[in-house]
Amino acid sequence: MNAEIITIGDEILLGQIVDTNSAWIAQYLGQADIAIRFITSISDRREDISKALSEASSRSDIVIVTGGLGPTKDDVTKNTISEFFKSPLVRNQHVLDHVKQIFLRLGRGEMPISNYGQADVLECAQILFNDVGTAPGMWVERSSKCFAFLPGVPFEMKFLMENRVMPKLASMRSHVHVYHSHILTAGLGESFLAEEIADIEASLPHYIKLAYLPKIGLVRLRLSATGTDVNVLQTETDKFADRISERLSKFVVARQDISLEEAIIKNFAEGHLKIALAESCTGGTIASNLTKYTGASKVFDCGIVAYANHIKQGVLGVRKNTLDEFGAVSEQTVIEMAKGVQRLSGAEYGVATSGIAGPTGGTPEKPVGTVWIAVVGKNEMVTKKFQFNNNREVNIERSTMQALILLWNLYVKELV
Amino acid sequence: MNAEIITIGDEILLGQIVDTNSAWIAQYLGQADIAIRFITSISDRREDISKALSEASSRSDIVIVTGGLGPTKDDVTKNTISEFFKSPLVRNQHVLDHVKQIFLRLGRGEMPISNYGQADVLECAQILFNDVGTAPGMWVERSSKCFAFLPGVPFEMKFLMENRVMPKLASMRSHVHVYHSHILTAGLGESFLAEEIADIEASLPHYIKLAYLPKIGLVRLRLSATGTDVNVLQTETDKFADRISERLSKFVVARQDISLEEAIIKNFAEGHLKIALAESCTGGTIASNLTKYTGASKVFDCGIVAYANHIKQGVLGVRKNTLDEFGAVSEQTVIEMAKGVQRLSGAEYGVATSGIAGPTGGTPEKPVGTVWIAVVGKNEMVTKKFQFNNNREVNIERSTMQALILLWNLYVKELV
């Protein structure tokens, strides 16, 4: 099945917001083996909406439309789709009661009449009841095509996709099953991984596909199998995943669809190990990336953002001599930072970064993009120097990921 | 002038990457009064590329195409656009030398023959020379429409937009000038701001437009004037911006197009003031947001991510009694955290956060989303309790922005 996404509204066209909804929908449907072939962003002009809908219905089986359903935008989008499907708008009492209740619960008092339109839905549509917001979603089937109209607010859209749209799609293709098996790897580039497992990939049956999903220092492998017998799919896919994992063993971080941060949190929590961070050039970004995930508190107690030398000395105990002799961006300094925060926090692992994120502050000897990272573990220690480029944002992002990869590698080494 | 964006490549359609390029281009062109009416994402299928190009050229003056120019994708996209414009691909020596040089500089040695295709460009195109990468951009004018083909790598795309595409667009419409005046406000919602300045907005001449660009706790106002006499535009727009700023005075953070973080860094640096952070529930995100910007080191020396109570006690000096009696998420604790990090770092301002980011960890008394923030300044102090929702990511983001807004407000208060 082919799907496409249409987003309606000016915010994306004005660049006020980045279209994260489409990426989420694409990933989510991709996991169910439904491929997105087009994403179109349009404003809520009548002619643009009609044209986008008719083009989409001419080429895709499923059309997911987000946005354009808010209380102030109601008119144009809803009236246009009402015309498009030649189906009048009717007020739905169940939705109306729900919207009124939300108003009351939020303490906004009696709902103004202008908001009643929120409860108007296409007569021909099935309502995708929106438990978490005021704008109802709608589902329309027409000439063997399906249209889902969803609000643009991300968590409302996700709620409706997961709880209303996916069950419908699943029932439409109840005979088709999709099974995924994931392998998260670190430390080997996409093309090298592909070479390593070329023979296994070549031997995959036609119903199992392998995707390489790379991201700074990491590559996620996803085996997707599509078929009718879910048990066969699972057995066969896992068999190949096992073979790949075995082949790539020293690069495998996780056999699940999780991030490196989540893998670290999970493994360290199971091993009752703690991480402490001493960040200079990454400026809190490693801590922020870890604490994004639930459960971070099990493995992370303490992060020091030691942006100034007097904090490296005063809080982390880096020696003045070290800073004077080797500078803040040096192997010696990051070692003392990592050991310092390890001591301060009592954590088993200490991670430290120091570098010149840029765009200013470089010298001929230490140009912008020079970054030192140290990780100290229970018995061992690893340090590494990186030479990134002169984009501050990119340098911080890469330093963060590389620090987490070094931490993971030392953890694995000490496990053995 | 109308413009539209076409992105080519599977990464966006698979949801592997979020399309930040389009948002950037839309904002960037919007500042030059060039409106984006459509954004289309397609894969590098030949028929999809041709169709997208012909539709775009039928309705827009300017078509910006990103992606599909990498060394492995060269063939499909370039061959398709070569057919579309009926113009052969020719190898450009200048580009070839440049690509070879990049290979050498990166220590990759002699460039493989397979990469020579990078230097192939449409005969009818003007080359948009790419100083920062290997894939050259191309500019094609056809039947009074302009097409820019740019690589998808964000910093290469931005380099070419700013240095190659914009000068061309500017010269095409040398008689048209666009002038912007920005006002960044904090603390008042969009609709309340609009009410406050309704009379001024109503009195704007037809050539000056006012846009409200909201973002958690902040609203950016942008006055955009389009016309032929740049001096008139500037004088008139600034006059209205002055009136608006005066009316909204206590909510105005900056009269420039900058973020709150940048405004804080700029003002604190000018006042020789330092900020220290003691973060619990925000987990380093405030530090990360500040250090994203160049110049952060002038105002920020020290951040402590005190995720565990023993770090709040041991590093920040929060009293055990306070934690026992009031809990980690309390006004008393955040005050001691803020004062603790102020003392530890010697900074004039200390900011502290403590809350239950969720999704677990809530109690009936302190449900998920409960966040306390404290800011201590030179003489005064402010604390505030927030009740956010149940989404961890959103809670961290809102806590971060609210902490920065409280910091800004206390700074302003102490200035007087």
PDB file of C-alpha atoms in Angstrom, chain A residues 1 32 34 62 126 139 141 146 162-177:
ATOM      1  CA  MET A   1       0.000   0.000   0.000  1.00  0.00           C
ATOM      2  CA  ALA A  32       3.712  -1.286   9.108  1.00  0.00           C
ATOM      3  CA  ILE A  34       3.212   1.300   4.287  1.00  0.00           C
ATOM      4  CA  ILE A  62      -4.045   6.215   1.758  1.00  0.00           C
ATOM      5  CA  GLN A 126     -16.397   8.169  10.310  1.00  0.00           C
ATOM      6  CA  TRP A 139     -11.949   9.072   8.146  1.00  0.00           C
ATOM      7  CA  GLU A 141     -13.383   6.034   2.228  1.00  0.00           C
ATOM      8  CA  CYS A 146      -8.852   6.150   2.379  1.00  0.00           C
ATOM      9  CA  GLU A 162      -2.062   5.118  17.053  1.00  0.00           C
ATOM     10  CA  ASN A 163      -5.563   4.662  18.420  1.00  0.00           C
ATOM     11  CA  ARG A 164      -7.870   5.397  15.507  1.00  0.00           C
ATOM     12  CA  VAL A 165      -6.079   5.239  12.150  1.00  0.00           C
ATOM     13  CA  MET A 166      -3.787   2.254  12.677  1.00  0.00           C
ATOM     14  CA  PRO A 167      -6.578  -0.118  13.803  1.00  0.00           C
ATOM     15  CA  LYS A 168      -8.482   0.791  10.633  1.00  0.00           C
ATOM     16  CA  LEU A 169      -5.456   0.204   8.432  1.00  0.00           C
ATOM     17  CA  ALA A 170      -4.736  -3.063  10.237  1.00  0.00           C
ATOM     18  CA  SER A 171      -8.282  -4.337   9.743  1.00  0.00           C
ATOM     19  CA  MET A 172      -8.148  -3.425   6.051  1.00  0.00           C
ATOM     20  CA  ARG A 173      -5.175  -5.657   5.604  1.00  0.00           C
ATOM     21  CA  SER A 174      -5.755  -8.160   8.359  1.00  0.00           C
ATOM     22  CA  HIS A 175      -4.126 -10.873   6.279  1.00  0.00           C
ATOM     23  CA  VAL A 176      -0.872  -8.929   6.011  1.00  0.00           C
ATOM     24  CA  HIS A 177       1.590  -8.916   8.864  1.00  0.00           C
TER      25      HIS A 177
END
